[in-house]
Amino acid sequence: MKAMHQLIEEQVRRWEILRKEKQKDKILPVITLSREPGSGGKLVAKAVADRLGLDLFHQELINAMADNADTTTRVIRTLDERGLSMIEDWVSAAISERHLWPDEVSRVLMRVIGAIGRHGKAIIVGRGANFVLPPENRFRIRIIAPLELRVSRVAETYSVSKKEAKRHVLRTESDRRAFVRKYFHSDIGDPANYDVILNTGTLSVESAEAAICSALG
């Protein structure tokens, strides 16, 4: 697997090339994918990205873009003046609509997500992206599954006991809920925050991917 800095470098170069070529705005909205731990959300996101030819931004990649000032600056500078103005408008709207008092960490995170959203042709996993991008630029997915099934999947994937797997699932779930509550004053589990909710307890990864692609038209 490529190192994180390599992935970021390749992505920034692709954006720089696209900017020079002045490509037209993409038709597809950016897909934001929220998932319960152990639900297989990452697998669904990859399947959708592969099928539609989208850039996939997982939580670790977004964090890496936002955690380093130089990297964040490079990401933001891949936008033209109109793009820069738009993400500032998006961030301001998100702050105003949700009555946020964001610290610098959340502002940087929202700008990185905004830059990804402005470039388009992407699927963003986690980090509250559905609360940052405006309605006309996003399609919000939530992947869920029954707790016991999620616990079993985590236990099998990481070769740990079900007891340990359950602790991991519940802790991760709590962390994600707290993150969204802290930075976006919202409930990660509220169905109103999503356009489509899919249950991988009854749907395979392939079926979930097909449902998302179908919903996108």
C-alpha positions as a printed Julia matrix, in Angstrom:
217×3 Matrix{Float64}:
   0.0     0.0     0.0
   1.27    3.47   -0.87
   2.37    5.82    1.89
  -0.09    8.57    2.8
   2.18   11.34    1.52
   2.39    9.59   -1.86
  -1.39    9.38   -2.12
  -1.72   13.09   -1.29
   1.02   14.05   -3.75
  -0.63   12.11   -6.57
  -4.04   13.61   -5.8
  -2.71   17.17   -5.68
  -0.95   16.66   -9.03
  -4.17   15.36  -10.61
  -6.04   18.43   -9.38
  -3.3    20.76  -10.64
  -3.48   19.16  -14.09
  -7.27   19.41  -14.17
  -7.09   23.07  -13.2
  -4.66   23.83  -16.03
  -6.9    21.99  -18.47
  -9.85   24.03  -17.16
 -12.21   21.08  -17.26
 -15.92   21.74  -16.89
 -17.72   21.11  -13.64
 -18.67   17.49  -13.06
 -22.3    16.44  -13.39
 -22.35   13.93  -10.54
 -22.67   15.32   -7.0
 -19.96   14.41   -4.52
 -20.97   11.32   -2.56
 -20.57   11.56    1.21
 -20.64    8.2     2.96
 -21.21    7.85    6.7
 -21.04    4.35    8.17
 -21.51    2.44   11.35
 -18.29    0.65   12.4
 -18.26   -2.88   11.04
 -21.01   -2.17    8.51
 -18.7    -2.55    5.52
 -19.01    1.1     4.56
 -15.42    1.31    3.32
 -15.96   -1.66    1.02
 -19.14   -0.09   -0.37
 -17.33    3.21   -0.91
 -14.5     1.52   -2.81
 -16.96   -0.46   -4.95
 -18.85    2.72   -5.89
 -15.61    4.62   -6.57
 -14.33    1.83   -8.81
 -17.57    1.58  -10.77
 -18.04    5.32  -11.31
 -14.36    6.26  -11.63
 -14.41    8.52   -8.56
 -11.53    9.61   -6.33
 -11.93    7.96   -2.93
 -11.16   10.03    0.18
 -11.19    8.0     3.37
 -10.93    9.42    6.87
  -7.17    8.87    7.21
  -6.42   10.65    3.93
  -8.57   13.65    4.82
  -6.98   13.86    8.27
  -3.52   13.79    6.69
  -4.49   16.64    4.34
  -5.83   18.7     7.23
  -3.16   17.93    9.86
  -0.19   19.42    8.0
  -0.26   23.15    7.24
   1.91   22.88    4.12
  -0.19   20.03    2.73
  -3.43   21.9     3.46
  -2.08   24.97    1.64
  -1.18   22.86   -1.41
  -4.64   21.31   -1.45
  -6.38   24.7    -1.25
  -4.12   26.2    -3.93
  -5.31   23.65   -6.47
  -8.5    25.75   -6.69
  -8.99   28.81   -8.84
 -10.26   32.09   -7.35
 -13.9    31.15   -7.91
 -13.34   27.8    -6.23
 -11.65   29.43   -3.24
 -14.53   31.87   -2.88
 -17.08   29.06   -3.07
 -15.53   26.93   -0.32
 -15.32   29.95    1.97
 -19.03   30.51    1.3
 -19.74   26.83    2.04
 -17.78   26.92    5.29
 -19.45   30.17    6.37
 -22.9    28.76    5.54
 -22.21   25.56    7.49
 -21.07   27.6    10.51
 -24.02   29.98   10.33
 -26.75   27.39    9.71
 -25.59   25.15   12.56
 -24.66   27.99   14.92
 -21.12   26.66   15.23
 -18.21   28.22   17.04
 -15.49   26.25   15.25
 -11.87   26.15   16.26
  -9.04   26.31   13.74
  -8.93   22.51   13.46
 -12.53   22.3    12.26
 -12.14   25.28    9.92
  -9.16   23.61    8.23
 -11.03   20.31    8.02
 -14.04   21.99    6.44
 -11.84   23.81    3.92
 -10.18   20.54    2.88
 -13.58   18.87    2.49
 -14.76   21.95    0.6
 -11.8    21.73   -1.78
 -12.56   18.07   -2.48
 -16.2    18.97   -3.03
 -15.32   21.79   -5.39
 -13.1    19.55   -7.53
 -15.9    16.98   -7.64
 -15.87   13.44   -9.0
 -15.27   12.08   -5.5
 -16.63    9.99   -2.67
 -15.79   11.14    0.86
 -15.96    8.66    3.73
 -16.71   10.14    7.15
 -15.43   13.39    8.7
 -18.91   14.96    8.62
 -18.63   15.87    4.93
 -22.42   15.73    4.55
 -22.68   18.67    6.96
 -20.17   20.81    5.04
 -21.08   20.5     1.36
 -24.23   22.31    0.16
 -27.29   20.28   -0.96
 -26.73   20.89   -4.67
 -23.19   19.48   -4.47
 -23.68   16.33   -2.4
 -25.43   12.96   -2.24
 -25.5    11.66    1.34
 -25.26    7.93    2.07
 -25.41    6.15    5.44
 -24.38    2.48    5.73
 -25.76    0.57    8.72
 -26.02   -3.04    9.94
 -27.21   -4.86   13.09
 -24.78   -4.61   16.01
 -24.14   -8.34   16.38
 -23.34   -8.69   12.7
 -20.95   -5.74   12.85
 -19.24   -7.22   15.89
 -18.81  -10.57   14.12
 -17.34   -8.89   11.05
 -14.81   -6.91   13.1
 -13.85  -10.01   15.11
 -13.23  -11.94   11.9
 -11.43   -9.13   10.08
  -9.0    -8.37   12.91
  -8.82  -11.89   14.38
  -9.94  -10.78   17.83
 -12.53  -12.1    20.27
 -16.13  -10.98   19.95
 -15.84   -9.29   23.33
 -12.89   -7.2    22.13
 -14.58   -6.56   18.8
 -17.7    -5.27   20.53
 -15.62   -2.88   22.65
 -13.97   -1.58   19.48
 -17.29   -1.14   17.66
 -18.98    0.66   20.55
 -15.96    2.89   21.22
 -15.63    3.86   17.55
 -19.36    4.47   17.32
 -19.21    6.72   20.38
 -16.2     8.64   19.01
 -17.91    9.3    15.68
 -21.12   10.39   17.39
 -19.15   12.76   19.63
 -17.2    14.17   16.66
 -20.37   15.06   14.75
 -22.03   16.47   17.86
 -18.99   18.61   18.72
 -18.21   20.02   15.28
 -21.62   20.04   13.59
 -24.14   20.13   16.46
 -25.96   17.19   14.96
 -26.81   13.52   15.49
 -24.87   11.17   13.22
 -27.69    8.64   13.43
 -30.52   11.01   12.46
 -32.04    9.69    9.18
 -32.86   13.27    8.13
 -29.12   13.87    7.62
 -28.98   11.39    4.69
 -30.55   10.89    1.28
 -30.19    7.1     1.29
 -29.67    4.64    4.16
 -28.59    1.09    3.29
 -28.49   -1.93    5.6
 -25.67   -4.36    4.82
 -27.3    -6.82    7.17
 -29.67   -7.55    4.3
 -27.7    -6.17    1.34
 -24.37   -7.39   -0.02
 -21.63   -4.89   -0.85
 -22.46   -5.39   -4.54
 -26.17   -4.74   -3.94
 -25.45   -1.62   -1.89
 -23.12   -0.33   -4.6
 -25.75   -1.01   -7.29
 -28.42    0.78   -5.22
 -26.24    3.88   -4.83
 -25.36    4.0    -8.53
 -29.02    3.55   -9.42
 -30.07    6.34   -7.08
 -27.52    8.63   -8.73
 -29.09    7.88  -12.1
